[in-house]
Amino acid sequence: MATPATFVEFSRQRGLSPDGRCRAFADAADGTGFSEGVGLLLVERLSDARRKGHPVLAVLKGSATNQDGASNGLTAPNGPSQQRVIEEALRNAGLTPADVDAVEAHGTGTTLGDPVEAQALLDAYGAHRSGRPPLRLGSLKSNIGHTQAAAGVGGIIKMVQALEHRTLPRTLHIDAPTRHVDWERGGLSLLTENTPWPEGERPRRFGVSAFGMSGTNAHVILEEPPAEDRAPVRRPGQPAPAPEPAAVDDTATGGPYVLVLSAKSPAALRGEARRLRDHLTAARPEAELRAVTAELARTRAGFAHRAVVVAEDRAQAVAGLTAVAEDTPSPYVVTGHAPATRAPVFLYPGQGAQWPGMARELLDASPAFAARIGEAAAVLDPLTGWSLLDALRGDADLTRVDVVQPVLWAVMTGLTAVWESFGVRPAAVIGHSQGEIAAALAAGALTAADSAAVAALRSRALRALAGTGAMLSVAADERAVREVLEATGGGGAADASSGGTIAVAAVNGPRSTVVAGDPAAVERVRQAFDDQGVRVRLIDVDYASHSAQVESLEAELLAVLPHPRTARG
């Protein structure tokens, strides 16, 4: 817009309206009218918006892009490509053409482009609306002109406003619809008047098209949000409501409080700590410390230079921040350096990581954990015959494998939700022993229902082996353990499938090996290592997991477990 080049080029192509007005889909259309604009959309996952208390204006259901390729050249749009991009967006949204009420068209007001686009809309949407109202069609360019790269964003903003005000606005400058579109065919209706758009039995939905000169086509489909997530409608001139405090994911009182800081350099990190300390002591002494810690974890980008202040109260938090700001040691501070792009790996442990009262406080402290535990209970309780919530809040018998394993599975899935609520998402997941079930769920390899079924039905089958075996953790390498197995009569060459009375069940590390088998044989190995002064620990199980003993359950499990489905279909 700052130079005449664009206007000259489009005038030569007869693509520029002489009076600067976009008469989209009008019979009198004579070219587009350029303008300039900036649009901003805040896009986040619906679950994040709910957690942070952000009002939701619309929900993105699906989108698609494609390219005309070697079709009609730079100045002529390609209708079949436009039709395909719409159909792909519908597929990605899981919707049919009849599920969409209106489309904000690209609609530039050119004699060639508008009829091609209308025909593509008729083919993609209009031919599949039997018994439904026609697709309503409009273009914001008739109001504000063609804002070029900002046009698509402007179309979304217009239609979001139409949702809020329950009205589809008319398209301006249309004395008569273009004669180059078969409007009588039905299925497509040009918005020449403001049209009521009331709420109905299903969510109202709209599509927005944007087509680039280079042949790139884009189409998005959005719908109105659930009633509980919507922002209140504010009329022109009405003052904005006072902002509500952001939702805090952890409502427990008392510490510890964890303040996460990061920056691109040590100096910037010190400055960050100093500003936060001043915020807590001078600018906002009334600020709720737990809310501050939650927002630091959720909303701030992670950079390479890190510091974490762990405090029991505000005084310790201020002392820790002062230490970071002044680059002095403090018992409340942990510092480090990590690549900003490196994501963590989640490791899900096996049985033996439990303790009485496990997760009881977290159930009351974290809404994210409580919500995920509720979801787990919904699929787990019908399988176990007992209440997961009662087991966590009461004194569940964690010595029973058919109790402890489903409970551990649920707690691990709940902890996944807690980390995700703080914006921590893994680059990969690892499951150790029974932890593989929760890891498979986190990775999307199993649905919640199938993952719960594996945890519940597998542990129920294992109960038949109760009292028949034992397991021992040895602080020694695999070779040393096998030598002792041989010396005590266990068979040094035995492994988990050998069928012997004792075997190496797991090699957890260079000096961490687990054996499993007959209780008497395990006791002999324990005594042998104890005599050598090697640290050993009996694992709190009464069956020989990861050994030939459990192979007897294979047929039973295959008979009762559902055919596994992935969470991604």
Coordinates of C-alpha atoms in Angstrom, one line a residue:
M1 CA 0.0 0.0 0.0
A2 CA 3.0 2.3 0.5
T3 CA 3.9 2.2 -3.2
P4 CA 1.7 2.2 -6.4
A5 CA 3.1 -1.1 -7.7
T6 CA 0.3 -3.3 -6.5
F7 CA -2.4 -1.0 -7.8
V8 CA -0.7 -0.7 -11.2
E9 CA -0.4 -4.5 -11.6
F10 CA -4.0 -5.2 -10.6
S11 CA -5.3 -2.4 -12.8
R12 CA -3.5 -3.9 -15.8
Q13 CA -5.2 -7.2 -15.0
R14 CA -8.6 -5.5 -14.6
G15 CA -8.7 -6.9 -11.1
L16 CA -9.0 -3.5 -9.3
S17 CA -12.3 -1.9 -8.5
P18 CA -12.4 1.7 -10.0
D19 CA -14.2 3.0 -6.9
G20 CA -12.3 0.8 -4.3
R21 CA -15.4 -1.1 -3.3
C22 CA -15.5 -4.9 -3.1
R23 CA -18.8 -6.1 -4.5
A24 CA -18.4 -9.7 -3.5
F25 CA -20.7 -12.1 -5.4
A26 CA -22.6 -9.1 -6.9
D27 CA -23.6 -8.9 -10.6
A28 CA -21.9 -5.5 -10.6
A29 CA -18.6 -6.8 -9.3
D30 CA -15.7 -5.1 -11.0
G31 CA -12.6 -5.9 -9.0
T32 CA -11.2 -5.8 -5.5
G33 CA -10.4 -2.9 -3.3
F34 CA -7.2 -3.1 -1.2
S35 CA -6.9 -2.0 2.3
E36 CA -4.6 -2.7 5.3
G37 CA -5.3 -4.4 8.6
V38 CA -3.9 -6.3 11.5
G39 CA -5.8 -9.1 13.3
L40 CA -4.8 -11.0 16.5
L41 CA -6.2 -14.3 17.6
L42 CA -5.2 -16.0 20.9
V43 CA -5.3 -19.7 20.2
E44 CA -4.8 -22.3 22.9
R45 CA -6.1 -25.8 23.7
L46 CA -9.6 -25.9 25.2
S47 CA -8.3 -27.7 28.3
D48 CA -5.7 -25.0 28.9
A49 CA -8.3 -22.2 28.5
R50 CA -10.5 -23.9 31.1
R51 CA -7.6 -24.5 33.5
K52 CA -6.5 -20.8 33.2
G53 CA -10.0 -19.4 33.4
H54 CA -9.9 -17.8 30.0
P55 CA -13.2 -17.1 28.3
V56 CA -13.6 -19.1 25.0
L57 CA -15.0 -17.3 21.9
A58 CA -15.0 -20.2 19.5
V59 CA -13.6 -23.7 19.2
L60 CA -11.5 -24.7 16.1
K61 CA -12.8 -28.0 14.8
G62 CA -10.7 -28.6 11.7
S63 CA -8.6 -27.0 9.1
A64 CA -6.8 -27.8 5.8
T65 CA -4.5 -26.2 3.3
N66 CA -3.6 -27.2 -0.3
Q67 CA -2.0 -25.7 -3.4
D68 CA -3.4 -25.2 -6.9
G69 CA -0.1 -26.3 -8.4
A70 CA 0.3 -26.2 -12.1
S71 CA -3.4 -25.4 -12.9
N72 CA -4.7 -22.1 -14.2
G73 CA -1.7 -19.8 -13.5
L74 CA -1.3 -16.9 -11.1
T75 CA -4.4 -14.9 -12.1
A76 CA -7.0 -17.6 -12.2
P77 CA -8.3 -19.6 -9.2
N78 CA -8.8 -23.3 -9.4
G79 CA -12.3 -24.5 -8.2
P80 CA -11.6 -28.2 -7.8
S81 CA -8.6 -27.3 -5.5
Q82 CA -10.9 -25.1 -3.4
Q83 CA -13.5 -27.8 -3.2
R84 CA -10.9 -30.3 -2.1
V85 CA -9.5 -28.1 0.7
I86 CA -13.0 -27.6 2.1
E87 CA -13.7 -31.3 2.0
E88 CA -10.5 -32.1 3.8
A89 CA -11.2 -29.5 6.5
L90 CA -14.6 -31.2 7.0
R91 CA -12.9 -34.6 7.3
N92 CA -10.4 -33.3 9.8
A93 CA -13.3 -31.8 11.8
G94 CA -15.3 -35.0 11.8
L95 CA -18.3 -33.1 10.3
T96 CA -20.6 -33.4 7.3
P97 CA -21.4 -30.4 5.0
A98 CA -24.9 -30.1 6.6
D99 CA -23.2 -29.5 10.1
V100 CA -22.0 -26.1 9.0
D101 CA -24.3 -23.1 8.9
A102 CA -22.3 -20.4 7.2
V103 CA -19.1 -19.6 5.4
E104 CA -17.1 -16.4 5.4
A105 CA -15.9 -16.6 1.8
H106 CA -12.7 -15.2 0.3
G107 CA -15.0 -13.1 -1.9
T108 CA -12.7 -10.5 -3.4
G109 CA -15.3 -9.0 -5.8
T110 CA -13.6 -10.1 -9.0
T111 CA -15.6 -11.2 -12.0
L112 CA -13.5 -14.4 -12.3
G113 CA -12.7 -15.4 -8.7
D114 CA -16.1 -15.1 -7.1
P115 CA -18.1 -17.4 -9.4
V116 CA -15.3 -20.0 -9.2
E117 CA -15.4 -19.9 -5.4
A118 CA -19.2 -20.0 -5.2
Q119 CA -19.2 -23.1 -7.5
A120 CA -16.7 -24.8 -5.2
L121 CA -18.9 -24.0 -2.2
L122 CA -21.9 -25.4 -4.0
D123 CA -20.1 -28.6 -4.8
A124 CA -18.6 -29.0 -1.3
Y125 CA -21.4 -27.8 0.9
G126 CA -24.6 -27.2 -1.1
A127 CA -25.0 -30.6 -2.7
H128 CA -25.3 -32.3 0.7
R129 CA -27.9 -30.2 2.5
S130 CA -31.1 -32.1 1.8
G131 CA -33.7 -31.1 4.4
R132 CA -31.4 -28.5 5.9
P133 CA -31.3 -24.7 5.5
P134 CA -28.9 -23.4 2.8
L135 CA -25.4 -22.5 3.6
R136 CA -25.2 -18.8 4.3
L137 CA -22.5 -17.0 2.4
G138 CA -20.9 -13.6 3.0
S139 CA -17.6 -11.6 2.7
L140 CA -16.1 -9.1 5.1
K141 CA -14.2 -7.5 2.1
S142 CA -17.4 -5.7 1.2
N143 CA -17.1 -3.9 4.5
I144 CA -13.4 -3.2 4.9
G145 CA -11.8 -4.2 1.6
H146 CA -9.1 -6.8 0.9
T147 CA -6.6 -6.6 3.8
Q148 CA -4.4 -9.1 2.0
A149 CA -2.4 -11.3 4.5
A150 CA -4.8 -10.2 7.3
A151 CA -8.0 -11.1 5.4
G152 CA -8.4 -14.6 6.8
V153 CA -7.9 -13.5 10.4
G154 CA -10.4 -10.7 9.8
G155 CA -13.0 -13.2 8.5
I156 CA -12.6 -15.3 11.7
I157 CA -13.0 -12.3 13.9
K158 CA -16.2 -11.3 12.0
M159 CA -17.7 -14.7 12.4
V160 CA -16.8 -15.0 16.0
Q161 CA -18.7 -11.7 16.5
A162 CA -21.6 -13.1 14.6
L163 CA -21.7 -16.0 17.0
E164 CA -21.7 -13.7 20.0
H165 CA -24.4 -11.4 18.6
R166 CA -26.5 -14.3 17.1
T167 CA -26.7 -12.5 13.7
L168 CA -25.1 -13.2 10.4
P169 CA -24.3 -9.8 8.9
R170 CA -25.2 -8.9 5.3
T171 CA -22.7 -8.5 2.6
L172 CA -22.7 -4.9 1.2
H173 CA -22.9 -3.5 -2.3
I174 CA -25.1 -6.3 -3.8
D175 CA -27.9 -4.9 -5.9
A176 CA -28.2 -8.4 -7.5
P177 CA -26.3 -11.6 -7.1
T178 CA -23.9 -12.5 -9.9
R179 CA -25.6 -14.2 -12.8
H180 CA -22.5 -16.4 -13.2
V181 CA -23.6 -18.6 -10.3
D182 CA -26.6 -21.0 -10.4
W183 CA -28.2 -19.7 -7.2
E184 CA -31.4 -21.6 -8.1
R185 CA -29.6 -24.9 -7.7
G186 CA -30.1 -24.5 -3.9
G187 CA -27.9 -25.2 -1.0
L188 CA -26.2 -21.8 -1.0
S189 CA -27.7 -18.5 0.0
L190 CA -26.1 -15.1 -0.3
L191 CA -26.4 -12.9 2.8
T192 CA -27.9 -9.8 1.4
E193 CA -29.7 -8.9 4.7
N194 CA -28.8 -9.4 8.3
T195 CA -30.0 -12.8 9.3
P196 CA -30.8 -14.1 12.8
W197 CA -28.5 -16.9 13.9
P198 CA -30.0 -18.3 17.1
E199 CA -28.7 -21.1 19.2
G200 CA -30.1 -24.5 18.4
E201 CA -29.9 -28.1 19.5
R202 CA -26.4 -28.5 18.1
P203 CA -23.5 -26.0 18.2
R204 CA -23.5 -23.3 15.5
R205 CA -20.6 -23.7 13.1
F206 CA -19.0 -21.7 10.4
G207 CA -16.2 -22.0 7.8
V208 CA -13.7 -19.4 6.7
S209 CA -11.9 -19.5 3.4
A210 CA -8.7 -17.7 2.4
F211 CA -7.0 -18.1 -1.0
G212 CA -3.5 -16.7 -1.8
M213 CA -2.4 -15.3 -5.2
S214 CA 0.3 -18.0 -5.4
G215 CA -2.3 -20.7 -5.4
T216 CA -2.4 -21.6 -1.7
N217 CA -5.9 -22.4 -0.4
A218 CA -7.0 -22.6 3.3
H219 CA -10.2 -23.4 5.0
V220 CA -11.0 -23.6 8.7
I221 CA -14.1 -24.7 10.5
L222 CA -15.0 -23.3 14.0
E223 CA -18.0 -23.8 16.3
E224 CA -19.5 -22.0 19.3
P225 CA -18.0 -23.1 22.6
P226 CA -19.8 -25.0 25.3
A227 CA -22.0 -22.7 27.3
E228 CA -19.9 -23.0 30.5
D229 CA -16.8 -21.8 28.6
R230 CA -18.3 -18.7 26.8
A231 CA -17.3 -15.1 27.4
P232 CA -20.1 -12.8 28.3
V233 CA -21.3 -10.7 25.3
R234 CA -20.3 -7.0 25.7
R235 CA -22.3 -4.5 23.7
P236 CA -20.7 -1.4 22.2
G237 CA -20.0 1.2 24.9
Q238 CA -20.4 -1.3 27.7
P239 CA -17.4 -1.3 30.1
A240 CA -15.3 -4.4 30.2
P241 CA -15.9 -6.5 33.3
A242 CA -13.2 -6.6 36.0
P243 CA -10.8 -9.5 35.2
E244 CA -11.2 -12.5 37.3
P245 CA -8.0 -14.0 38.8
A246 CA -6.5 -16.8 36.8
A247 CA -7.5 -20.3 37.8
V248 CA -4.9 -21.8 40.1
D249 CA -4.3 -25.5 39.8
D250 CA -3.1 -26.1 43.3
T251 CA -5.4 -24.8 46.1
A252 CA -3.7 -26.3 49.1
T253 CA -2.5 -24.0 51.9
G254 CA 1.1 -24.0 53.1
G255 CA 4.3 -25.0 51.3
P256 CA 6.3 -26.0 49.7
Y257 CA 6.2 -23.3 47.1
V258 CA 8.3 -23.8 43.9
L259 CA 9.2 -20.6 42.0
V260 CA 10.6 -21.5 38.5
L261 CA 12.9 -18.9 36.9
S262 CA 14.7 -19.0 33.5
A263 CA 16.5 -16.6 31.3
K264 CA 18.8 -16.4 28.3
S265 CA 21.8 -15.3 30.3
P266 CA 23.0 -15.2 34.0
A267 CA 22.5 -11.4 34.1
A268 CA 18.9 -11.7 32.8
L269 CA 18.2 -14.5 35.4
R270 CA 19.4 -12.3 38.2
G271 CA 17.2 -9.5 36.9
E272 CA 14.2 -11.8 36.7
A273 CA 14.7 -12.8 40.3
R274 CA 15.1 -9.2 41.5
R275 CA 11.9 -8.1 39.7
L276 CA 10.0 -11.0 41.2
R277 CA 11.3 -10.3 44.6
D278 CA 10.3 -6.7 44.4
H279 CA 6.9 -7.8 43.0
L280 CA 6.3 -9.9 46.1
T281 CA 7.6 -7.4 48.6
A282 CA 6.7 -4.0 47.3
A283 CA 4.5 -3.9 44.2
R284 CA 2.1 -6.7 45.2
P285 CA 2.7 -7.8 48.8
E286 CA -0.8 -9.2 48.8
A287 CA -0.2 -11.5 45.9
E288 CA -1.1 -15.1 46.7
L289 CA 2.2 -17.0 46.6
R290 CA 0.7 -20.2 45.2
A291 CA -0.9 -18.4 42.3
V292 CA 2.4 -16.8 41.5
T293 CA 4.2 -20.1 41.5
A294 CA 1.6 -21.7 39.3
E295 CA 1.7 -18.9 36.7
L296 CA 5.5 -19.0 36.6
A297 CA 5.4 -22.7 35.8
R298 CA 2.6 -22.5 33.2
T299 CA 2.9 -19.3 31.3
R300 CA 6.6 -18.5 31.1
A301 CA 8.9 -19.7 28.4
G302 CA 11.8 -22.0 29.4
F303 CA 15.3 -20.7 28.7
A304 CA 18.8 -22.2 29.2
H305 CA 19.7 -20.5 32.5
R306 CA 17.6 -21.9 35.3
A307 CA 16.9 -21.3 39.0
V308 CA 14.3 -22.8 41.2
V309 CA 13.4 -21.4 44.6
V310 CA 11.8 -24.0 47.0
A311 CA 10.3 -22.3 50.0
E312 CA 7.9 -23.1 52.8
D313 CA 6.6 -19.6 53.2
R314 CA 6.9 -16.1 51.7
A315 CA 10.0 -15.2 53.8
Q316 CA 11.9 -18.1 52.4
A317 CA 10.7 -17.3 48.9
V318 CA 12.0 -13.7 49.2
A319 CA 15.3 -14.9 50.7
G320 CA 15.7 -17.4 47.9
L321 CA 14.9 -14.8 45.2
T322 CA 17.4 -12.4 46.8
A323 CA 20.1 -15.1 46.7
V324 CA 19.5 -15.6 43.0
A325 CA 19.4 -11.8 42.3
E326 CA 22.7 -11.4 44.2
D327 CA 24.3 -14.6 42.9
T328 CA 24.9 -16.0 46.4
P329 CA 24.4 -19.5 47.7
S330 CA 21.1 -20.3 49.5
P331 CA 19.6 -23.5 50.9
Y332 CA 16.3 -22.5 49.1
V333 CA 17.8 -22.3 45.6
V334 CA 18.8 -24.9 43.0
T335 CA 20.4 -23.5 39.8
G336 CA 21.4 -25.2 36.6
H337 CA 21.8 -24.9 32.8
A338 CA 19.7 -26.8 30.3
P339 CA 19.1 -26.5 26.6
A340 CA 15.8 -24.6 26.2
T341 CA 14.6 -27.0 23.5
R342 CA 15.2 -30.2 25.5
A343 CA 12.0 -31.8 26.7
P344 CA 11.8 -34.2 29.7
V345 CA 11.2 -38.0 29.5
F346 CA 8.5 -39.4 31.8
L347 CA 9.4 -42.7 33.5
Y348 CA 6.5 -44.8 34.9
P349 CA 7.7 -47.2 37.7
G350 CA 6.5 -50.6 38.5
Q351 CA 5.0 -52.1 41.7
G352 CA 6.9 -51.3 44.8
A353 CA 6.8 -47.5 44.5
Q354 CA 3.7 -47.2 46.7
W355 CA 3.2 -46.2 50.3
P356 CA 0.3 -45.9 52.7
G357 CA -1.6 -42.6 52.2
M358 CA -0.1 -42.2 48.7
A359 CA -1.6 -39.3 46.7
R360 CA -4.1 -38.5 49.4
E361 CA -3.0 -34.9 49.9
L362 CA -2.5 -34.3 46.2
L363 CA -6.1 -35.4 45.6
D364 CA -7.3 -32.5 47.7
A365 CA -4.6 -30.1 46.5
S366 CA -4.7 -30.4 42.7
P367 CA -7.8 -30.1 40.6
A368 CA -6.0 -31.5 37.6
F369 CA -5.0 -34.6 39.6
A370 CA -8.5 -35.0 41.1
A371 CA -10.2 -34.6 37.7
R372 CA -7.9 -37.3 36.1
I373 CA -8.5 -39.6 39.1
G374 CA -12.2 -39.1 38.6
E375 CA -11.8 -40.1 34.9
A376 CA -9.8 -43.2 35.9
A377 CA -12.4 -44.2 38.5
A378 CA -15.1 -44.1 35.8
V379 CA -13.4 -46.8 33.8
L380 CA -11.7 -48.7 36.6
D381 CA -14.4 -49.1 39.2
P382 CA -16.7 -51.3 37.0
L383 CA -13.7 -53.6 36.4
T384 CA -12.5 -54.0 40.0
G385 CA -15.7 -53.9 41.9
W386 CA -14.3 -51.4 44.5
S387 CA -14.0 -47.6 44.6
L388 CA -10.7 -46.1 43.5
L389 CA -11.5 -42.9 45.4
D390 CA -12.2 -44.9 48.6
A391 CA -9.0 -46.8 48.1
L392 CA -7.0 -43.6 47.9
R393 CA -8.7 -41.9 50.8
G394 CA -9.0 -44.9 53.0
D395 CA -6.6 -47.6 54.1
A396 CA -6.5 -49.8 51.0
D397 CA -4.7 -53.1 51.3
L398 CA -1.7 -52.3 49.2
T399 CA -0.3 -55.8 49.8
R400 CA -2.9 -57.2 47.4
V401 CA -1.7 -57.1 43.8
D402 CA -5.2 -56.7 42.5
V403 CA -5.5 -53.5 44.5
V404 CA -2.1 -51.9 44.4
Q405 CA -1.6 -52.3 40.6
P406 CA -4.8 -50.6 39.6
V407 CA -4.2 -47.9 42.2
L408 CA -0.7 -47.3 41.0
W409 CA -1.9 -47.1 37.4
A410 CA -4.5 -44.4 38.4
V411 CA -2.0 -42.4 40.4
M412 CA 0.5 -42.4 37.5
T413 CA -2.1 -41.2 35.0
G414 CA -3.1 -38.5 37.6
L415 CA 0.5 -37.4 37.9
T416 CA 0.7 -37.1 34.1
A417 CA -2.2 -34.7 34.3
V418 CA -0.5 -32.6 37.0
W419 CA 2.6 -32.2 35.0
E420 CA 0.6 -31.4 31.9
S421 CA -1.3 -28.8 33.8
F422 CA 2.0 -27.0 34.4
G423 CA 2.8 -27.1 30.8
V424 CA 5.3 -30.0 31.1
R425 CA 5.0 -32.5 28.3
P426 CA 7.4 -35.3 27.7
A427 CA 9.4 -35.9 24.5
A428 CA 9.1 -39.6 25.2
V429 CA 7.8 -42.0 27.9
I430 CA 9.3 -45.1 29.4
G431 CA 7.4 -47.8 31.3
H432 CA 9.1 -50.1 33.8
S433 CA 7.2 -53.3 34.5
Q434 CA 3.6 -52.5 35.4
G435 CA 4.4 -48.8 34.6
E436 CA 4.3 -49.8 30.9
I437 CA 0.5 -49.7 31.1
A438 CA 0.3 -46.0 32.2
A439 CA 3.2 -45.2 29.8
A440 CA 1.2 -46.7 26.9
L441 CA -1.8 -44.5 27.8
A442 CA 0.4 -41.3 28.1
A443 CA 1.8 -42.1 24.6
G444 CA -1.6 -42.6 23.1
A445 CA -0.8 -46.3 22.4
L446 CA -3.9 -47.3 24.5
T447 CA -7.2 -45.7 25.2
A448 CA -8.1 -45.0 28.9
A449 CA -10.6 -47.8 28.9
D450 CA -8.3 -50.4 27.4
S451 CA -5.4 -49.2 29.6
A452 CA -7.6 -49.6 32.7
A453 CA -8.7 -53.0 31.6
V454 CA -5.1 -54.2 31.2
A455 CA -4.2 -52.9 34.7
A456 CA -7.3 -54.4 36.4
L457 CA -7.6 -57.7 34.7
R458 CA -3.9 -58.4 34.6
S459 CA -3.6 -57.8 38.4
R460 CA -6.6 -59.9 39.1
A461 CA -5.0 -62.8 37.2
L462 CA -1.8 -62.3 39.1
R463 CA -3.6 -62.8 42.4
A464 CA -3.8 -66.5 41.6
L465 CA -0.1 -66.6 42.0
A466 CA -0.1 -64.9 45.5
G467 CA 2.3 -66.6 47.9
T468 CA 4.1 -68.7 45.3
G469 CA 7.1 -66.5 44.6
A470 CA 9.4 -63.7 45.7
M471 CA 11.6 -61.0 44.2
L472 CA 14.9 -59.6 45.3
S473 CA 16.7 -56.4 44.3
V474 CA 20.5 -56.7 44.3
A475 CA 23.0 -53.9 44.1
A476 CA 25.3 -55.9 41.8
D477 CA 25.8 -56.3 38.1
E478 CA 24.1 -59.1 36.1
R479 CA 27.2 -61.3 35.8
A480 CA 27.8 -61.3 39.6
V481 CA 24.2 -62.2 40.2
R482 CA 24.2 -65.1 37.7
E483 CA 27.4 -66.4 39.4
V484 CA 25.5 -66.5 42.8
L485 CA 22.5 -68.1 41.2
E486 CA 24.7 -70.9 39.9
A487 CA 26.4 -71.3 43.2
T488 CA 23.1 -71.5 45.1
G489 CA 21.6 -74.0 42.8
G490 CA 19.5 -71.5 40.8
G491 CA 21.2 -72.0 37.5
G492 CA 23.4 -69.1 36.3
A493 CA 22.3 -69.4 32.7
A494 CA 18.6 -69.2 33.7
D495 CA 16.6 -66.2 32.6
A496 CA 13.0 -65.1 32.9
S497 CA 11.8 -67.8 30.5
S498 CA 13.9 -70.7 31.6
G499 CA 11.4 -72.3 33.8
G500 CA 13.9 -72.7 36.7
T501 CA 13.2 -72.0 40.3
I502 CA 14.9 -68.7 40.2
A503 CA 16.0 -66.4 37.4
V504 CA 17.2 -62.9 36.5
A505 CA 14.0 -61.0 36.1
A506 CA 15.3 -57.5 35.3
V507 CA 18.6 -55.7 34.7
N508 CA 17.7 -52.1 35.9
G509 CA 21.2 -50.7 35.6
P510 CA 24.9 -51.4 35.7
R511 CA 24.7 -52.4 39.4
S512 CA 21.0 -53.0 39.9
T513 CA 19.6 -56.5 39.1
V514 CA 16.4 -58.1 40.2
V515 CA 15.9 -61.9 40.6
A516 CA 12.6 -63.7 40.9
G517 CA 11.5 -67.2 41.7
D518 CA 10.7 -69.7 44.4
P519 CA 10.7 -68.1 47.9
A520 CA 13.2 -70.5 49.3
A521 CA 15.6 -70.0 46.3
V522 CA 15.3 -66.3 46.6
E523 CA 16.1 -66.5 50.3
R524 CA 19.3 -68.4 49.5
V525 CA 20.4 -65.8 47.1
R526 CA 19.6 -63.0 49.6
Q527 CA 21.7 -64.7 52.3
A528 CA 24.6 -65.2 49.9
F529 CA 24.8 -61.6 48.9
D530 CA 24.2 -60.5 52.5
D531 CA 27.2 -62.6 53.5
Q532 CA 29.3 -60.7 50.9
G533 CA 28.2 -57.3 52.2
V534 CA 26.2 -56.5 49.1
R535 CA 23.1 -54.5 49.6
V536 CA 19.9 -56.4 48.9
R537 CA 16.2 -55.6 49.3
L538 CA 13.2 -58.0 49.2
I539 CA 10.6 -56.4 46.9
D540 CA 7.1 -56.2 48.5
V541 CA 5.5 -58.8 46.2
D542 CA 4.6 -62.5 46.8
Y543 CA 4.8 -63.8 43.3
A544 CA 7.7 -64.1 40.8
S545 CA 7.0 -61.3 38.3
H546 CA 9.1 -61.3 35.0
S547 CA 9.8 -65.0 35.3
A548 CA 8.5 -68.2 33.8
Q549 CA 6.0 -68.4 36.7
V550 CA 3.7 -65.8 35.1
E551 CA 3.6 -67.5 31.7
S552 CA 0.8 -69.7 33.0
L553 CA -1.5 -66.7 32.9
E554 CA -1.1 -65.9 29.2
A555 CA -4.1 -67.8 27.9
E556 CA -6.4 -66.5 30.6
L557 CA -5.4 -62.9 29.9
L558 CA -5.7 -63.2 26.1
A559 CA -9.3 -64.5 26.7
V560 CA -10.4 -61.6 28.9
L561 CA -8.5 -58.6 27.7
P562 CA -10.2 -56.4 25.0
H563 CA -8.6 -56.0 21.6
P564 CA -6.4 -52.9 22.3
R565 CA -7.2 -49.7 20.6
T566 CA -5.0 -46.7 20.4
A567 CA -6.1 -43.3 21.7
R568 CA -5.6 -41.9 18.2
G569 CA -7.7 -44.5 16.6

